């Protein structure tokens, strides 16, 4: 049985501020640098969601990409696009919105909502060069 990985890529823009309440002001500045700017800043994020599964023997499909897109939009994109991740997103409340933490939060939003297949990977491009990957462990 061939195990196949199917990826849907989506885009959103959002603002964030990297700041941990468990660090002093000086430590926050040291760790996060410019990303600690009090009023926040924005990114054009790219999100890749990968689903694994065995293609259906009749239709050859692991997951219907139109359905997958709809679920990712309703569970993630519609809630974060053009929002400030520190203040406006219920499922990210209390989380420092690093790319790492965002990837984990997105995984939790999506893992039980797929139309078929199994969630394999969340890959979040904060910039073309800064990327976080989460596989649920
Ligand atoms: Ni940033």
mmCIF file of N, CA, C and O in Angstrom, residues 29-82:
data_model
loop_
_atom_site.group_PDB
_atom_site.id
_atom_site.type_symbol
_atom_site.label_atom_id
_atom_site.label_comp_id
_atom_site.label_asym_id
_atom_site.label_seq_id
_atom_site.Cartn_x
_atom_site.Cartn_y
_atom_site.Cartn_z
ATOM 1 N N UNK A 29 14.676 41.894 25.040
ATOM 2 C CA UNK A 29 15.343 42.597 23.954
ATOM 3 C C UNK A 29 16.515 41.786 23.405
ATOM 4 O O UNK A 29 16.740 41.726 22.196
ATOM 5 N N UNK A 30 17.239 41.143 24.355
ATOM 6 C CA UNK A 30 18.382 40.326 23.933
ATOM 7 C C UNK A 30 17.950 39.126 23.091
ATOM 8 O O UNK A 30 18.539 38.808 22.071
ATOM 9 N N UNK A 31 16.895 38.454 23.543
ATOM 10 C CA UNK A 31 16.453 37.224 22.862
ATOM 11 C C UNK A 31 15.789 37.549 21.524
ATOM 12 O O UNK A 31 16.061 36.900 20.514
ATOM 13 N N UNK A 32 14.908 38.529 21.516
ATOM 14 C CA UNK A 32 14.053 38.739 20.352
ATOM 15 C C UNK A 32 14.484 39.892 19.457
ATOM 16 O O UNK A 32 13.971 40.026 18.347
ATOM 17 N N UNK A 33 15.392 40.752 19.938
ATOM 18 C CA UNK A 33 15.892 41.846 19.109
ATOM 19 C C UNK A 33 14.775 42.729 18.588
ATOM 20 O O UNK A 33 13.868 43.114 19.327
ATOM 21 N N UNK A 34 14.799 43.021 17.304
ATOM 22 C CA UNK A 34 13.809 43.903 16.687
ATOM 23 C C UNK A 34 12.396 43.359 16.825
ATOM 24 O O UNK A 34 11.427 44.117 16.849
ATOM 25 N N UNK A 35 12.265 42.045 16.915
ATOM 26 C CA UNK A 35 10.940 41.417 17.012
ATOM 27 C C UNK A 35 10.274 41.683 18.351
ATOM 28 O O UNK A 35 9.124 41.327 18.559
ATOM 29 N N UNK A 36 11.010 42.318 19.289
ATOM 30 C CA UNK A 36 10.452 42.692 20.588
ATOM 31 C C UNK A 36 9.831 44.100 20.553
ATOM 32 O O UNK A 36 9.240 44.554 21.534
ATOM 33 N N UNK A 37 9.923 44.760 19.423
ATOM 34 C CA UNK A 37 9.323 46.092 19.258
ATOM 35 C C UNK A 37 7.930 46.142 19.886
ATOM 36 O O UNK A 37 7.054 45.367 19.517
ATOM 37 N N UNK A 38 7.710 47.056 20.855
ATOM 38 C CA UNK A 38 6.466 47.038 21.651
ATOM 39 C C UNK A 38 5.180 47.039 20.838
ATOM 40 O O UNK A 38 4.202 46.422 21.232
ATOM 41 N N UNK A 39 5.159 47.746 19.719
ATOM 42 C CA UNK A 39 3.908 47.830 18.965
ATOM 43 C C UNK A 39 3.776 46.732 17.903
ATOM 44 O O UNK A 39 2.806 46.702 17.156
ATOM 45 N N UNK A 40 4.760 45.849 17.839
ATOM 46 C CA UNK A 40 4.654 44.726 16.915
ATOM 47 C C UNK A 40 5.126 45.051 15.508
ATOM 48 O O UNK A 40 5.569 46.168 15.218
ATOM 49 N N UNK A 41 5.061 44.056 14.646
ATOM 50 C CA UNK A 41 5.434 44.191 13.236
ATOM 51 C C UNK A 41 4.774 43.048 12.493
ATOM 52 O O UNK A 41 4.219 42.136 13.111
ATOM 53 N N UNK A 42 4.847 43.081 11.161
ATOM 54 C CA UNK A 42 4.090 42.086 10.397
ATOM 55 C C UNK A 42 4.952 41.165 9.559
ATOM 56 O O UNK A 42 6.135 41.431 9.327
ATOM 57 N N UNK A 43 4.341 40.057 9.160
ATOM 58 C CA UNK A 43 4.978 39.122 8.231
ATOM 59 C C UNK A 43 3.964 38.670 7.190
ATOM 60 O O UNK A 43 2.766 38.590 7.473
ATOM 61 N N UNK A 44 4.469 38.341 6.011
ATOM 62 C CA UNK A 44 3.674 37.627 5.019
ATOM 63 C C UNK A 44 4.030 36.157 5.142
ATOM 64 O O UNK A 44 5.063 35.722 4.654
ATOM 65 N N UNK A 45 3.198 35.418 5.836
ATOM 66 C CA UNK A 45 3.479 34.015 6.132
ATOM 67 C C UNK A 45 3.027 33.120 4.979
ATOM 68 O O UNK A 45 2.017 33.395 4.322
ATOM 69 N N UNK A 46 3.762 32.032 4.787
ATOM 70 C CA UNK A 46 3.303 30.957 3.910
ATOM 71 C C UNK A 46 3.134 29.719 4.796
ATOM 72 O O UNK A 46 4.000 29.418 5.628
ATOM 73 N N UNK A 47 2.039 29.033 4.602
ATOM 74 C CA UNK A 47 1.736 27.851 5.409
ATOM 75 C C UNK A 47 1.583 26.646 4.490
ATOM 76 O O UNK A 47 0.836 26.696 3.516
ATOM 77 N N UNK A 48 2.304 25.573 4.806
ATOM 78 C CA UNK A 48 2.135 24.319 4.064
ATOM 79 C C UNK A 48 1.630 23.249 5.021
ATOM 80 O O UNK A 48 2.255 22.964 6.050
ATOM 81 N N UNK A 49 0.495 22.686 4.679
ATOM 82 C CA UNK A 49 -0.107 21.616 5.482
ATOM 83 C C UNK A 49 0.021 20.314 4.693
ATOM 84 O O UNK A 49 -0.460 20.226 3.557
ATOM 85 N N UNK A 50 0.684 19.318 5.289
ATOM 86 C CA UNK A 50 0.880 18.044 4.603
ATOM 87 C C UNK A 50 0.079 16.943 5.291
ATOM 88 O O UNK A 50 0.148 16.773 6.514
ATOM 89 N N UNK A 51 -0.672 16.222 4.476
ATOM 90 C CA UNK A 51 -1.520 15.128 4.951
ATOM 91 C C UNK A 51 -0.972 13.822 4.369
ATOM 92 O O UNK A 51 -0.600 13.775 3.197
ATOM 93 N N UNK A 52 -0.911 12.784 5.209
ATOM 94 C CA UNK A 52 -0.446 11.495 4.702
ATOM 95 C C UNK A 52 -1.601 10.499 4.645
ATOM 96 O O UNK A 52 -2.537 10.558 5.448
ATOM 97 N N UNK A 53 -1.510 9.593 3.664
ATOM 98 C CA UNK A 53 -2.545 8.569 3.571
ATOM 99 C C UNK A 53 -2.322 7.690 2.353
ATOM 100 O O UNK A 53 -1.446 7.942 1.525
ATOM 101 N N UNK A 54 -3.119 6.635 2.286
ATOM 102 C CA UNK A 54 -3.067 5.734 1.138
ATOM 103 C C UNK A 54 -4.139 6.187 0.151
ATOM 104 O O UNK A 54 -5.292 6.383 0.550
ATOM 105 N N UNK A 55 -3.761 6.401 -1.113
ATOM 106 C CA UNK A 55 -4.759 6.861 -2.084
ATOM 107 C C UNK A 55 -5.948 5.896 -2.143
ATOM 108 O O UNK A 55 -5.767 4.679 -2.145
ATOM 109 N N UNK A 56 -7.135 6.456 -2.165
ATOM 110 C CA UNK A 56 -8.341 5.635 -2.278
ATOM 111 C C UNK A 56 -8.255 4.763 -3.538
ATOM 112 O O UNK A 56 -7.899 5.254 -4.606
ATOM 113 N N UNK A 57 -8.539 3.465 -3.430
ATOM 114 C CA UNK A 57 -8.377 2.572 -4.585
ATOM 115 C C UNK A 57 -9.289 2.930 -5.756
ATOM 116 O O UNK A 57 -8.967 2.625 -6.910
ATOM 117 N N UNK A 58 -10.390 3.589 -5.495
ATOM 118 C CA UNK A 58 -11.316 3.936 -6.582
ATOM 119 C C UNK A 58 -10.971 5.289 -7.206
ATOM 120 O O UNK A 58 -10.814 5.414 -8.415
ATOM 121 N N UNK A 59 -10.800 6.334 -6.371
ATOM 122 C CA UNK A 59 -10.598 7.673 -6.945
ATOM 123 C C UNK A 59 -9.139 8.144 -6.929
ATOM 124 O O UNK A 59 -8.819 9.200 -7.462
ATOM 125 N N UNK A 60 -8.260 7.385 -6.290
ATOM 126 C CA UNK A 60 -6.841 7.739 -6.304
ATOM 127 C C UNK A 60 -6.475 8.920 -5.425
ATOM 128 O O UNK A 60 -5.379 9.472 -5.554
ATOM 129 N N UNK A 61 -7.367 9.313 -4.530
ATOM 130 C CA UNK A 61 -7.160 10.535 -3.741
ATOM 131 C C UNK A 61 -6.859 10.200 -2.275
ATOM 132 O O UNK A 61 -7.522 9.341 -1.681
ATOM 133 N N UNK A 62 -5.859 10.904 -1.696
ATOM 134 C CA UNK A 62 -5.580 10.801 -0.259
ATOM 135 C C UNK A 62 -6.533 11.716 0.503
ATOM 136 O O UNK A 62 -7.146 11.335 1.489
ATOM 137 N N UNK A 63 -6.601 12.957 0.036
ATOM 138 C CA UNK A 63 -7.496 13.942 0.647
ATOM 139 C C UNK A 63 -7.942 14.901 -0.452
ATOM 140 O O UNK A 63 -7.138 15.309 -1.293
ATOM 141 N N UNK A 64 -9.223 15.227 -0.441
ATOM 142 C CA UNK A 64 -9.773 16.170 -1.410
ATOM 143 C C UNK A 64 -9.191 17.562 -1.111
ATOM 144 O O UNK A 64 -9.477 18.142 -0.060
ATOM 145 N N UNK A 65 -8.367 18.075 -2.020
ATOM 146 C CA UNK A 65 -7.659 19.327 -1.742
ATOM 147 C C UNK A 65 -8.601 20.524 -1.612
ATOM 148 O O UNK A 65 -8.295 21.484 -0.900
ATOM 149 N N UNK A 66 -9.749 20.475 -2.280
ATOM 150 C CA UNK A 66 -10.728 21.568 -2.109
ATOM 151 C C UNK A 66 -11.284 21.554 -0.684
ATOM 152 O O UNK A 66 -11.429 22.585 -0.055
ATOM 153 N N UNK A 67 -11.585 20.343 -0.206
ATOM 154 C CA UNK A 67 -12.091 20.202 1.166
ATOM 155 C C UNK A 67 -11.010 20.594 2.182
ATOM 156 O O UNK A 67 -11.280 21.270 3.172
ATOM 157 N N UNK A 68 -9.781 20.138 1.922
ATOM 158 C CA UNK A 68 -8.676 20.464 2.820
ATOM 159 C C UNK A 68 -8.488 21.974 2.910
ATOM 160 O O UNK A 68 -8.346 22.539 4.000
ATOM 161 N N UNK A 69 -8.519 22.639 1.756
ATOM 162 C CA UNK A 69 -8.378 24.097 1.717
ATOM 163 C C UNK A 69 -9.464 24.764 2.559
ATOM 164 O O UNK A 69 -9.186 25.662 3.356
ATOM 165 N N UNK A 70 -10.705 24.306 2.403
ATOM 166 C CA UNK A 70 -11.827 24.891 3.161
ATOM 167 C C UNK A 70 -11.596 24.767 4.663
ATOM 168 O O UNK A 70 -11.847 25.700 5.423
ATOM 169 N N UNK A 71 -11.133 23.584 5.099
ATOM 170 C CA UNK A 71 -10.925 23.352 6.531
ATOM 171 C C UNK A 71 -9.787 24.225 7.057
ATOM 172 O O UNK A 71 -9.908 24.831 8.127
ATOM 173 N N UNK A 72 -8.692 24.312 6.297
ATOM 174 C CA UNK A 72 -7.562 25.143 6.749
ATOM 175 C C UNK A 72 -7.998 26.603 6.825
ATOM 176 O O UNK A 72 -7.627 27.328 7.747
ATOM 177 N N UNK A 73 -8.813 27.020 5.868
ATOM 178 C CA UNK A 73 -9.283 28.410 5.895
ATOM 179 C C UNK A 73 -10.174 28.669 7.106
ATOM 180 O O UNK A 73 -9.982 29.659 7.817
ATOM 181 N N UNK A 74 -11.121 27.784 7.356
ATOM 182 C CA UNK A 74 -12.064 28.053 8.450
ATOM 183 C C UNK A 74 -11.418 27.873 9.823
ATOM 184 O O UNK A 74 -11.743 28.594 10.766
ATOM 185 N N UNK A 75 -10.484 26.934 9.946
ATOM 186 C CA UNK A 75 -9.880 26.650 11.254
ATOM 187 C C UNK A 75 -8.675 27.541 11.559
ATOM 188 O O UNK A 75 -8.323 27.728 12.723
ATOM 189 N N UNK A 76 -8.008 28.052 10.502
ATOM 190 C CA UNK A 76 -6.778 28.824 10.718
ATOM 191 C C UNK A 76 -6.815 30.179 10.008
ATOM 192 O O UNK A 76 -6.822 31.227 10.656
ATOM 193 N N UNK A 77 -6.801 30.147 8.683
ATOM 194 C CA UNK A 77 -6.558 31.377 7.912
ATOM 195 C C UNK A 77 -7.570 32.481 8.248
ATOM 196 O O UNK A 77 -7.180 33.627 8.508
ATOM 197 N N UNK A 78 -8.858 32.135 8.273
ATOM 198 C CA UNK A 78 -9.877 33.162 8.550
ATOM 199 C C UNK A 78 -9.694 33.782 9.929
ATOM 200 O O UNK A 78 -10.139 34.901 10.184
ATOM 201 N N UNK A 79 -9.061 33.042 10.844
ATOM 202 C CA UNK A 79 -8.904 33.520 12.219
ATOM 203 C C UNK A 79 -7.630 34.340 12.426
ATOM 204 O O UNK A 79 -7.532 35.081 13.408
ATOM 205 N N UNK A 80 -6.644 34.180 11.536
ATOM 206 C CA UNK A 80 -5.363 34.862 11.750
ATOM 207 C C UNK A 80 -5.033 35.917 10.693
ATOM 208 O O UNK A 80 -4.202 36.794 10.943
ATOM 209 N N UNK A 81 -5.661 35.833 9.511
ATOM 210 C CA UNK A 81 -5.266 36.723 8.417
ATOM 211 C C UNK A 81 -5.582 38.183 8.756
ATOM 212 O O UNK A 81 -6.715 38.516 9.124
ATOM 213 N N UNK A 82 -4.568 39.033 8.634
ATOM 214 C CA UNK A 82 -4.675 40.456 8.959
ATOM 215 C C UNK A 82 -5.050 40.698 10.425
ATOM 216 O O UNK A 82 -5.723 41.688 10.740
#
